[in-house]
Amino acid sequence: MVGYLAITLEHPIKLDKTVPALLMAVLMWALLSVGFQNGWFTVVNDLGQTFNINSGNPEEQLHGFHGILVHHLSKTAEILIFLIGAMTIVELIDLHRGFEVLKGMVTTHSKVKLLWVVGIIGFVLSAIIDNLTATIVLITLLRKLVQKREERIWYASLIIIATNTGGAWSPIGDVTTTMLWIANKVTAAGLIEWVIFPAIACFLVPFLIASKMKVFKGNVEFQEISKDEEKQEKLLSSKTMLYLGLGAIVFVPIFKVATHLPPYLGMMLSLAVVWLVSEYIHPEENFDESRKHLYSAHKALSRIEFSSILFFLGILLAVGALETLVFGDINGQLVGTLRYGAESLSNAIPSMEIVVFLLGLLSAVIDNVPLVAASLGMYTYEIDHWIWHFIAYSAGNGGSLLIIGSAAGVAAMGMEKIDFIWYLKKITWLAFAGFAAGAIVFIVTKSILAV
């Protein structure tokens, strides 16, 4: 609980959330190991097999304990390798200034039209390259288009909502959907089928309301850029690397369906192809070897936020420890702490729709990665059960309610220095209106399909 609190209060206490995440993971497994070896704790694996040092051969029991740890590390590594591959491809696109191509799509001076253009780009782009990266790309784009910061923070705040909604319906659009996909809780087709319409509702409602607001009336003052400056901002390789990189990421779900291999292998194949092209493509006229390092995959790897990778490592292993520790029994079967907690919550609140909706609201306060990681250990529903899709929707979009509730929000907050209270007063109600609308669409759809 202390670790979760430290993660939530990352900004007030000025401590990177990676630190408490790693401390939490190591200390929890250390306590679990000491307790297990002294016979205080019983542990359970994903197959429901239990191990206790006092039951049977101690060496076999200890081997079972270590097998559980290796299993959790293996499942965590799949997610991390996938993310490293995706991040490297995105950084390669950025090194070749591929995202500058998007700037050519924005030609309108109307504030309302600009809102819809960047919103739709954010919704679509986040489904391909993830919501965090899409937010950074679009805010960087806005800085080159909108001069007044007081206008720009409104656009940036609505972009948070757009990218979170876009990421929620794609298996590669958000860390949480990627986790559910890799854990075989959802399929790519199932996630899109169930979540895309609620996500569209979650996107449309706040944007329709915002379109009527005074702040989006009139025209925006663009920073005029000369043709020469525009040409300098793009490289010869910009378009090639943008389309190749985005296509390579989109190829990953196709690879999984075609081969039935884990997604991280598809992402490694995509990375290898993009890396190969980047080695031989010429970004500039009169390009020579002395400038090759500026556009290389090695430079792209150096720009990856490995603190985020370590944060996910800490969170997922910590949640794995909670999943492993036996807390009680259900119908005579010993179960882990998270599963026991899920059953207790279901008994207290019989409606799973309400439980998952509250989970989404909670994700605005507590990082959605540990919440989804916990849900993976709490529930045992079959693949593509509506619960998993509703969790994907709620965890992905609930974070928009507060600016610190999602990675996209934190990125926008840092880039534009958006005040927490300002966002709470001006944007939270818009985000909630969309979140509630999308939840209603989901529940109505479920009722129609009689699932």
Tab-separated table of C-alpha atoms in Angstrom:
chain	number	residue	atom	x	y	z
A	1	MET	CA	0.000	0.000	0.000
A	2	VAL	CA	2.901	2.338	0.827
A	3	GLY	CA	4.447	1.614	-2.591
A	4	TYR	CA	1.177	2.364	-4.412
A	5	LEU	CA	0.823	5.613	-2.469
A	6	ALA	CA	4.378	6.664	-3.405
A	7	ILE	CA	3.613	5.944	-7.084
A	8	THR	CA	0.400	7.997	-6.924
A	9	LEU	CA	2.190	10.920	-5.236
A	10	GLU	CA	5.106	10.887	-7.696
A	11	HIS	CA	4.857	14.610	-8.486
A	12	PRO	CA	4.200	16.043	-4.996
A	13	ILE	CA	7.067	14.066	-3.403
A	14	LYS	CA	9.294	14.540	-6.486
A	15	LEU	CA	10.315	10.880	-6.633
A	16	ASP	CA	10.286	8.939	-9.892
A	17	LYS	CA	7.639	6.220	-9.624
A	18	THR	CA	10.178	3.662	-10.863
A	19	VAL	CA	11.912	3.730	-7.465
A	20	PRO	CA	8.936	2.651	-5.301
A	21	ALA	CA	7.868	0.166	-7.997
A	22	LEU	CA	11.232	-1.620	-7.949
A	23	LEU	CA	11.495	-1.468	-4.137
A	24	MET	CA	7.969	-2.820	-3.832
A	25	ALA	CA	8.656	-5.752	-6.184
A	26	VAL	CA	11.926	-6.856	-4.592
A	27	LEU	CA	10.768	-6.463	-0.976
A	28	MET	CA	7.499	-8.306	-1.613
A	29	TRP	CA	9.238	-11.280	-3.225
A	30	ALA	CA	11.922	-11.248	-0.516
A	31	LEU	CA	9.296	-11.368	2.248
A	32	LEU	CA	7.393	-14.039	0.338
A	33	SER	CA	10.539	-16.134	-0.021
A	34	VAL	CA	11.555	-15.814	3.638
A	35	GLY	CA	8.022	-16.590	4.773
A	36	PHE	CA	7.769	-19.571	2.421
A	37	GLN	CA	11.088	-21.070	3.575
A	38	ASN	CA	10.023	-20.732	7.211
A	39	GLY	CA	6.685	-22.404	6.539
A	40	TRP	CA	4.616	-19.253	7.184
A	41	PHE	CA	3.216	-18.918	3.652
A	42	THR	CA	1.650	-21.161	1.033
A	43	VAL	CA	1.979	-20.152	-2.626
A	44	VAL	CA	-0.088	-21.016	-5.699
A	45	ASN	CA	0.803	-21.063	-9.409
A	46	ASP	CA	-1.330	-20.211	-12.437
A	47	LEU	CA	-2.525	-23.828	-12.696
A	48	GLY	CA	-3.897	-23.802	-9.155
A	49	GLN	CA	-1.106	-26.005	-7.754
A	50	THR	CA	-0.079	-25.049	-4.213
A	51	PHE	CA	3.310	-25.343	-2.554
A	52	ASN	CA	4.283	-25.272	1.119
A	53	ILE	CA	7.729	-26.076	2.513
A	54	ASN	CA	6.134	-28.283	5.185
A	55	SER	CA	4.205	-30.355	2.632
A	56	GLY	CA	6.231	-33.120	0.983
A	57	ASN	CA	9.837	-32.888	-0.131
A	58	PRO	CA	11.258	-29.426	0.811
A	59	GLU	CA	13.461	-29.329	-2.316
A	60	GLU	CA	10.489	-30.030	-4.591
A	61	GLN	CA	8.411	-27.394	-2.818
A	62	LEU	CA	11.205	-24.816	-3.124
A	63	HIS	CA	11.612	-25.738	-6.810
A	64	GLY	CA	7.894	-25.085	-7.244
A	65	PHE	CA	8.261	-21.657	-5.603
A	66	HIS	CA	11.158	-20.721	-7.907
A	67	GLY	CA	9.149	-21.987	-10.893
A	68	ILE	CA	6.363	-19.521	-10.012
A	69	LEU	CA	8.849	-16.632	-9.900
A	70	VAL	CA	10.339	-17.630	-13.266
A	71	HIS	CA	6.820	-17.837	-14.742
A	72	HIS	CA	5.999	-14.286	-13.625
A	73	LEU	CA	9.345	-13.012	-14.921
A	74	SER	CA	8.680	-14.719	-18.272
A	75	LYS	CA	5.222	-13.143	-18.672
A	76	THR	CA	6.619	-9.742	-17.641
A	77	ALA	CA	9.552	-10.035	-20.069
A	78	GLU	CA	7.152	-10.641	-22.972
A	79	ILE	CA	5.491	-7.288	-22.305
A	80	LEU	CA	8.761	-5.432	-21.798
A	81	ILE	CA	10.391	-6.803	-24.974
A	82	PHE	CA	7.262	-5.864	-26.921
A	83	LEU	CA	7.349	-2.308	-25.540
A	84	ILE	CA	11.082	-1.880	-26.212
A	85	GLY	CA	10.546	-2.910	-29.844
A	86	ALA	CA	7.599	-0.541	-30.307
A	87	MET	CA	9.419	2.352	-28.618
A	88	THR	CA	12.510	1.857	-30.806
A	89	ILE	CA	10.451	1.923	-34.018
A	90	VAL	CA	8.699	5.121	-32.892
A	91	GLU	CA	12.035	6.745	-32.018
A	92	LEU	CA	13.437	5.777	-35.443
A	93	ILE	CA	10.451	7.451	-37.116
A	94	ASP	CA	11.055	10.536	-34.993
A	95	LEU	CA	14.804	10.624	-35.766
A	96	HIS	CA	13.936	10.696	-39.459
A	97	ARG	CA	11.348	13.425	-38.711
A	98	GLY	CA	8.545	11.233	-39.978
A	99	PHE	CA	5.967	12.894	-37.774
A	100	GLU	CA	6.628	16.203	-39.527
A	101	VAL	CA	4.588	14.739	-42.392
A	102	LEU	CA	1.505	15.004	-40.161
A	103	LYS	CA	1.887	18.775	-40.042
A	104	GLY	CA	0.935	18.960	-43.690
A	105	MET	CA	-2.489	17.553	-42.798
A	106	VAL	CA	-3.349	20.663	-40.782
A	107	THR	CA	-4.318	23.530	-43.077
A	108	THR	CA	-7.395	25.029	-41.378
A	109	HIS	CA	-7.346	28.221	-39.292
A	110	SER	CA	-10.738	27.563	-37.692
A	111	LYS	CA	-10.388	26.721	-33.994
A	112	VAL	CA	-13.224	24.192	-34.099
A	113	LYS	CA	-11.934	22.494	-37.246
A	114	LEU	CA	-8.409	22.398	-35.793
A	115	LEU	CA	-9.830	20.772	-32.647
A	116	TRP	CA	-11.458	18.024	-34.719
A	117	VAL	CA	-8.429	17.534	-36.972
A	118	VAL	CA	-5.962	17.037	-34.104
A	119	GLY	CA	-8.557	15.013	-32.175
A	120	ILE	CA	-9.184	12.588	-35.039
A	121	ILE	CA	-5.456	12.295	-35.771
A	122	GLY	CA	-4.889	11.571	-32.065
A	123	PHE	CA	-7.662	8.972	-31.969
A	124	VAL	CA	-6.295	7.094	-34.987
A	125	LEU	CA	-2.569	7.609	-34.347
A	126	SER	CA	-2.735	6.445	-30.718
A	127	ALA	CA	-4.245	3.141	-31.840
A	128	ILE	CA	-1.092	2.532	-33.880
A	129	ILE	CA	1.847	4.006	-31.966
A	130	ASP	CA	0.293	4.179	-28.435
A	131	ASN	CA	-1.427	7.042	-26.627
A	132	LEU	CA	1.667	8.448	-24.892
A	133	THR	CA	3.692	8.864	-28.095
A	134	ALA	CA	0.685	10.206	-30.009
A	135	THR	CA	0.164	12.862	-27.313
A	136	ILE	CA	3.814	13.962	-27.460
A	137	VAL	CA	3.723	14.110	-31.275
A	138	LEU	CA	0.517	16.173	-31.404
A	139	ILE	CA	1.515	18.633	-28.680
A	140	THR	CA	4.840	19.148	-30.475
A	141	LEU	CA	2.785	19.790	-33.621
A	142	LEU	CA	0.501	22.250	-31.786
A	143	ARG	CA	3.499	24.230	-30.544
A	144	LYS	CA	4.379	24.919	-34.154
A	145	LEU	CA	0.820	25.953	-35.029
A	146	VAL	CA	-0.766	27.704	-32.019
A	147	GLN	CA	1.059	30.705	-30.607
A	148	LYS	CA	-0.998	31.448	-27.487
A	149	ARG	CA	-0.366	29.040	-24.607
A	150	GLU	CA	-3.766	29.714	-23.000
A	151	GLU	CA	-5.384	28.414	-26.203
A	152	ARG	CA	-2.898	25.614	-26.674
A	153	ILE	CA	-3.527	24.011	-23.257
A	154	TRP	CA	-7.189	23.534	-24.174
A	155	TYR	CA	-6.186	21.656	-27.317
A	156	ALA	CA	-3.568	19.675	-25.378
A	157	SER	CA	-6.150	18.668	-22.756
A	158	LEU	CA	-8.642	17.464	-25.371
A	159	ILE	CA	-5.809	15.568	-27.069
A	160	ILE	CA	-5.342	13.607	-23.823
A	161	ILE	CA	-8.948	12.427	-24.090
A	162	ALA	CA	-8.597	11.644	-27.822
A	163	THR	CA	-5.414	9.608	-27.478
A	164	ASN	CA	-6.663	7.674	-24.449
A	165	THR	CA	-9.877	6.745	-26.276
A	166	GLY	CA	-7.904	5.746	-29.361
A	167	GLY	CA	-5.506	3.609	-27.350
A	168	ALA	CA	-8.281	1.732	-25.543
A	169	TRP	CA	-9.625	-0.155	-28.586
A	170	SER	CA	-6.279	-1.265	-30.001
A	171	PRO	CA	-4.048	-4.076	-28.662
A	172	ILE	CA	-1.024	-1.878	-29.382
A	173	GLY	CA	-2.556	1.461	-28.378
A	174	ASP	CA	-2.049	1.339	-24.618
A	175	VAL	CA	0.158	-0.592	-22.203
A	176	THR	CA	-2.937	-1.998	-20.488
A	177	THR	CA	-4.511	-3.316	-23.704
A	178	THR	CA	-1.132	-4.777	-24.674
A	179	MET	CA	-0.993	-6.536	-21.292
A	180	LEU	CA	-4.464	-8.020	-21.782
A	181	TRP	CA	-3.607	-9.074	-25.341
A	182	ILE	CA	-0.279	-10.704	-24.477
A	183	ALA	CA	-1.898	-12.465	-21.494
A	184	ASN	CA	-4.422	-14.024	-23.931
A	185	LYS	CA	-7.381	-12.340	-22.247
A	186	VAL	CA	-8.455	-10.597	-25.465
A	187	THR	CA	-7.861	-11.070	-29.173
A	188	ALA	CA	-7.119	-8.130	-31.445
A	189	ALA	CA	-10.358	-8.656	-33.385
A	190	GLY	CA	-12.406	-9.122	-30.201
A	191	LEU	CA	-10.995	-5.987	-28.581
A	192	ILE	CA	-11.707	-3.861	-31.639
A	193	GLU	CA	-15.211	-5.291	-32.049
A	194	TRP	CA	-16.230	-4.683	-28.428
A	195	VAL	CA	-14.429	-1.450	-27.578
A	196	ILE	CA	-14.277	0.670	-30.734
A	197	PHE	CA	-17.873	1.971	-30.540
A	198	PRO	CA	-17.720	2.810	-26.797
A	199	ALA	CA	-14.353	4.475	-27.505
A	200	ILE	CA	-15.859	6.525	-30.344
A	201	ALA	CA	-18.671	7.639	-27.994
A	202	CYS	CA	-16.100	8.508	-25.331
A	203	PHE	CA	-14.269	10.605	-27.933
A	204	LEU	CA	-17.264	12.271	-29.593
A	205	VAL	CA	-19.180	13.466	-26.507
A	206	PRO	CA	-16.465	15.736	-25.016
A	207	PHE	CA	-15.427	16.981	-28.465
A	208	LEU	CA	-19.014	17.824	-29.426
A	209	ILE	CA	-19.476	19.701	-26.139
A	210	ALA	CA	-16.126	21.475	-26.504
A	211	SER	CA	-17.040	22.542	-30.061
A	212	LYS	CA	-19.821	24.702	-28.607
A	213	MET	CA	-17.576	26.358	-26.021
A	214	LYS	CA	-16.448	29.963	-26.361
A	215	VAL	CA	-12.742	29.102	-26.264
A	216	PHE	CA	-13.025	27.275	-29.619
A	217	LYS	CA	-14.855	30.070	-31.453
A	218	GLY	CA	-13.117	32.040	-34.200
A	219	ASN	CA	-9.761	31.471	-35.866
A	220	VAL	CA	-6.408	30.507	-34.442
A	221	GLU	CA	-3.244	32.528	-35.096
A	222	PHE	CA	-0.784	30.175	-36.791
A	223	GLN	CA	2.954	30.593	-36.651
A	224	GLU	CA	3.713	31.181	-40.289
A	225	ILE	CA	6.446	28.907	-41.649
A	226	SER	CA	8.170	29.615	-44.933
A	227	LYS	CA	8.464	26.951	-47.628
A	228	ASP	CA	12.229	26.771	-47.064
A	229	GLU	CA	11.769	26.203	-43.320
A	230	GLU	CA	9.107	23.568	-43.979
A	231	LYS	CA	11.434	21.786	-46.398
A	232	GLN	CA	14.289	21.845	-43.867
A	233	GLU	CA	12.108	20.250	-41.198
A	234	LYS	CA	11.510	17.180	-43.377
A	235	LEU	CA	14.127	14.723	-44.610
A	236	LEU	CA	14.277	12.656	-47.762
A	237	SER	CA	13.480	9.646	-45.579
A	238	SER	CA	10.630	11.209	-43.557
A	239	LYS	CA	7.689	9.740	-45.480
A	240	THR	CA	9.342	6.361	-46.020
A	241	MET	CA	10.169	5.869	-42.349
A	242	LEU	CA	6.752	7.116	-41.184
A	243	TYR	CA	4.765	4.738	-43.390
A	244	LEU	CA	7.182	1.848	-42.941
A	245	GLY	CA	7.282	2.256	-39.150
A	246	LEU	CA	3.516	2.543	-38.726
A	247	GLY	CA	2.967	-0.352	-41.119
A	248	ALA	CA	5.476	-2.491	-39.213
A	249	ILE	CA	3.657	-1.910	-35.915
A	250	VAL	CA	0.253	-2.637	-37.466
A	251	PHE	CA	1.729	-5.864	-38.894
A	252	VAL	CA	2.301	-7.314	-35.401
A	253	PRO	CA	-1.326	-8.419	-34.741
A	254	ILE	CA	-1.419	-9.914	-38.262
A	255	PHE	CA	1.749	-11.883	-37.458
A	256	LYS	CA	0.199	-13.213	-34.252
A	257	VAL	CA	-2.983	-14.360	-36.021
A	258	ALA	CA	-1.017	-15.968	-38.882
A	259	THR	CA	1.600	-17.784	-36.767
A	260	HIS	CA	-0.057	-18.102	-33.323
A	261	LEU	CA	3.262	-16.959	-31.857
A	262	PRO	CA	3.502	-14.397	-29.018
A	263	PRO	CA	3.251	-10.723	-30.088
A	264	TYR	CA	6.767	-9.844	-28.933
A	265	LEU	CA	8.224	-12.041	-31.711
A	266	GLY	CA	6.196	-10.160	-34.305
A	267	MET	CA	7.404	-6.865	-32.847
A	268	MET	CA	11.030	-8.061	-33.035
A	269	LEU	CA	10.506	-8.952	-36.716
A	270	SER	CA	9.027	-5.506	-37.382
A	271	LEU	CA	11.896	-3.820	-35.547
A	272	ALA	CA	14.455	-5.818	-37.543
A	273	VAL	CA	12.890	-4.731	-40.853
A	274	VAL	CA	12.668	-1.037	-39.878
A	275	TRP	CA	16.213	-1.165	-38.472
A	276	LEU	CA	17.467	-2.765	-41.716
A	277	VAL	CA	15.920	-0.039	-43.865
A	278	SER	CA	17.259	2.698	-41.561
A	279	GLU	CA	20.797	1.411	-42.096
A	280	TYR	CA	20.709	1.947	-45.863
A	281	ILE	CA	18.289	4.818	-46.417
A	282	HIS	CA	19.687	8.294	-47.145
A	283	PRO	CA	17.935	10.954	-45.031
A	284	GLU	CA	19.720	13.888	-46.675
A	285	GLU	CA	21.168	14.894	-50.008
A	286	ASN	CA	24.948	14.382	-50.142
A	287	PHE	CA	24.598	12.052	-47.153
A	288	ASP	CA	27.868	10.627	-45.833
A	289	GLU	CA	28.892	8.076	-43.193
A	290	SER	CA	29.925	10.760	-40.687
A	291	ARG	CA	26.246	11.708	-40.164
A	292	LYS	CA	24.866	8.169	-40.147
A	293	HIS	CA	24.905	7.939	-36.344
A	294	LEU	CA	22.357	10.784	-36.127
A	295	TYR	CA	19.678	8.577	-37.690
A	296	SER	CA	20.760	5.155	-36.451
A	297	ALA	CA	18.850	2.608	-34.376
A	298	HIS	CA	21.578	2.920	-31.733
A	299	LYS	CA	20.610	6.555	-31.217
A	300	ALA	CA	16.921	5.565	-31.168
A	301	LEU	CA	17.648	3.004	-28.424
A	302	SER	CA	19.460	5.655	-26.381
A	303	ARG	CA	16.323	7.839	-26.457
A	304	ILE	CA	13.987	5.183	-25.026
A	305	GLU	CA	12.724	5.894	-21.512
A	306	PHE	CA	14.094	2.815	-19.802
A	307	SER	CA	12.826	4.160	-16.488
A	308	SER	CA	9.318	3.372	-17.804
A	309	ILE	CA	10.416	-0.161	-18.727
A	310	LEU	CA	11.786	-0.675	-15.201
A	311	PHE	CA	8.575	0.753	-13.737
A	312	PHE	CA	6.531	-1.862	-15.594
A	313	LEU	CA	8.986	-4.541	-14.437
A	314	GLY	CA	8.541	-3.521	-10.802
A	315	ILE	CA	4.751	-3.229	-10.975
A	316	LEU	CA	4.169	-6.513	-12.770
A	317	LEU	CA	6.456	-8.479	-10.454
A	318	ALA	CA	4.887	-6.874	-7.373
A	319	VAL	CA	1.425	-7.795	-8.588
A	320	GLY	CA	2.750	-11.281	-9.342
A	321	ALA	CA	3.742	-11.620	-5.675
A	322	LEU	CA	0.193	-10.726	-4.591
A	323	GLU	CA	-1.191	-13.206	-7.093
A	324	THR	CA	1.134	-15.927	-5.732
A	325	LEU	CA	0.529	-15.596	-1.985
A	326	VAL	CA	-2.353	-17.809	-0.806
A	327	PHE	CA	-4.802	-15.745	1.261
A	328	GLY	CA	-7.786	-18.053	1.646
A	329	ASP	CA	-9.952	-20.620	-0.069
A	330	ILE	CA	-12.956	-20.431	-2.403
A	331	ASN	CA	-15.180	-23.502	-2.470
A	332	GLY	CA	-12.421	-25.501	-0.816
A	333	GLN	CA	-9.714	-24.395	-3.303
A	334	LEU	CA	-6.769	-22.311	-2.082
A	335	VAL	CA	-6.411	-19.095	-4.085
A	336	GLY	CA	-4.051	-16.123	-4.224
A	337	THR	CA	-4.626	-12.740	-2.594
A	338	LEU	CA	-5.931	-11.016	-5.734
A	339	ARG	CA	-8.377	-13.778	-6.632
A	340	TYR	CA	-9.685	-13.809	-3.066
A	341	GLY	CA	-10.083	-10.022	-3.162
A	342	ALA	CA	-11.979	-10.238	-6.455
A	343	GLU	CA	-14.435	-12.750	-5.027
A	344	SER	CA	-14.967	-10.578	-1.931
A	345	LEU	CA	-15.588	-7.498	-4.096
A	346	SER	CA	-18.020	-9.407	-6.317
A	347	ASN	CA	-19.951	-10.512	-3.250
A	348	ALA	CA	-20.100	-6.937	-1.927
A	349	ILE	CA	-21.074	-5.469	-5.334
A	350	PRO	CA	-22.957	-8.128	-7.324
A	351	SER	CA	-22.939	-6.088	-10.565
A	352	MET	CA	-19.639	-6.590	-12.426
A	353	GLU	CA	-20.515	-3.624	-14.649
A	354	ILE	CA	-20.383	-1.349	-11.592
A	355	VAL	CA	-17.188	-3.014	-10.324
A	356	VAL	CA	-15.351	-2.415	-13.617
A	357	PHE	CA	-16.768	1.126	-13.968
A	358	LEU	CA	-15.401	1.921	-10.493
A	359	LEU	CA	-12.095	0.384	-11.558
A	360	GLY	CA	-12.007	2.940	-14.373
A	361	LEU	CA	-12.671	5.817	-11.976
A	362	LEU	CA	-9.954	4.488	-9.682
A	363	SER	CA	-7.483	4.447	-12.578
A	364	ALA	CA	-7.624	8.267	-12.562
A	365	VAL	CA	-5.988	8.199	-9.124
A	366	ILE	CA	-3.947	4.990	-9.194
A	367	ASP	CA	-1.857	4.108	-12.241
A	368	ASN	CA	-3.878	1.897	-14.594
A	369	VAL	CA	-0.964	-0.500	-15.182
A	370	PRO	CA	-1.047	-2.001	-11.656
A	371	LEU	CA	-4.852	-2.020	-11.720
A	372	VAL	CA	-4.990	-4.059	-14.922
A	373	ALA	CA	-2.106	-6.225	-13.756
A	374	ALA	CA	-4.087	-6.928	-10.597
A	375	SER	CA	-7.243	-7.747	-12.582
A	376	LEU	CA	-5.296	-10.369	-14.545
A	377	GLY	CA	-4.765	-12.213	-11.278
A	378	MET	CA	-8.218	-11.481	-9.870
A	379	TYR	CA	-10.417	-12.923	-12.608
A	380	THR	CA	-10.391	-16.207	-14.498
A	381	TYR	CA	-12.862	-15.455	-17.291
A	382	GLU	CA	-12.245	-17.027	-20.705
A	383	ILE	CA	-10.592	-15.161	-23.576
A	384	ASP	CA	-12.685	-12.356	-25.102
A	385	HIS	CA	-15.192	-12.400	-22.236
A	386	TRP	CA	-16.943	-9.020	-22.065
A	387	ILE	CA	-15.342	-8.369	-18.644
A	388	TRP	CA	-11.874	-8.123	-20.203
A	389	HIS	CA	-13.095	-5.746	-22.886
A	390	PHE	CA	-14.843	-3.545	-20.350
A	391	ILE	CA	-11.673	-3.515	-18.234
A	392	ALA	CA	-9.720	-2.417	-21.326
A	393	TYR	CA	-12.217	0.395	-21.968
A	394	SER	CA	-12.483	1.557	-18.337
A	395	ALA	CA	-8.783	1.433	-17.454
A	396	GLY	CA	-7.826	3.139	-20.708
A	397	ASN	CA	-10.316	6.002	-20.484
A	398	GLY	CA	-10.822	6.487	-16.748
A	399	GLY	CA	-7.348	7.989	-16.543
A	400	SER	CA	-8.523	11.009	-18.557
A	401	LEU	CA	-10.530	12.262	-15.567
A	402	LEU	CA	-7.395	13.654	-13.915
A	403	ILE	CA	-4.301	14.962	-15.667
A	404	ILE	CA	-2.125	12.642	-13.564
A	405	GLY	CA	-4.371	9.654	-14.333
A	406	SER	CA	-2.663	8.529	-17.547
A	407	ALA	CA	0.754	8.553	-19.173
A	408	ALA	CA	-0.656	10.831	-21.884
A	409	GLY	CA	-1.885	13.284	-19.240
A	410	VAL	CA	1.423	13.342	-17.381
A	411	ALA	CA	3.282	13.948	-20.664
A	412	ALA	CA	0.972	16.845	-21.593
A	413	MET	CA	1.261	18.250	-18.070
A	414	GLY	CA	5.048	18.269	-18.323
A	415	MET	CA	5.219	19.676	-21.855
A	416	GLU	CA	2.697	22.502	-21.419
A	417	LYS	CA	2.882	22.986	-17.612
A	418	ILE	CA	-0.877	22.396	-17.320
A	419	ASP	CA	-2.089	23.032	-13.775
A	420	PHE	CA	-3.743	20.113	-11.965
A	421	ILE	CA	-6.564	22.285	-10.559
A	422	TRP	CA	-7.158	24.014	-13.920
A	423	TYR	CA	-7.601	20.610	-15.587
A	424	LEU	CA	-9.863	19.453	-12.735
A	425	LYS	CA	-12.144	22.505	-13.180
A	426	LYS	CA	-12.141	22.783	-16.966
A	427	ILE	CA	-11.642	19.287	-18.400
A	428	THR	CA	-12.587	16.611	-15.830
A	429	TRP	CA	-16.331	17.034	-16.386
A	430	LEU	CA	-15.849	16.730	-20.152
A	431	ALA	CA	-13.778	13.574	-19.706
A	432	PHE	CA	-16.362	12.096	-17.320
A	433	ALA	CA	-19.199	12.833	-19.762
A	434	GLY	CA	-17.346	10.911	-22.461
A	435	PHE	CA	-16.327	8.099	-20.100
A	436	ALA	CA	-19.914	7.627	-18.894
A	437	ALA	CA	-21.296	7.788	-22.466
A	438	GLY	CA	-18.872	5.128	-23.654
A	439	ALA	CA	-19.688	2.908	-20.656
A	440	ILE	CA	-23.405	3.193	-21.464
A	441	VAL	CA	-22.749	2.263	-25.106
A	442	PHE	CA	-20.747	-0.759	-23.946
A	443	ILE	CA	-23.424	-1.960	-21.514
A	444	VAL	CA	-26.231	-1.443	-24.040
A	445	THR	CA	-24.249	-3.337	-26.687
A	446	LYS	CA	-23.696	-6.183	-24.223
A	447	SER	CA	-27.395	-6.280	-23.422
A	448	ILE	CA	-28.364	-6.381	-27.116
A	449	LEU	CA	-25.927	-9.214	-27.737
A	450	ALA	CA	-27.326	-10.902	-24.592
A	451	VAL	CA	-23.867	-11.918	-23.390
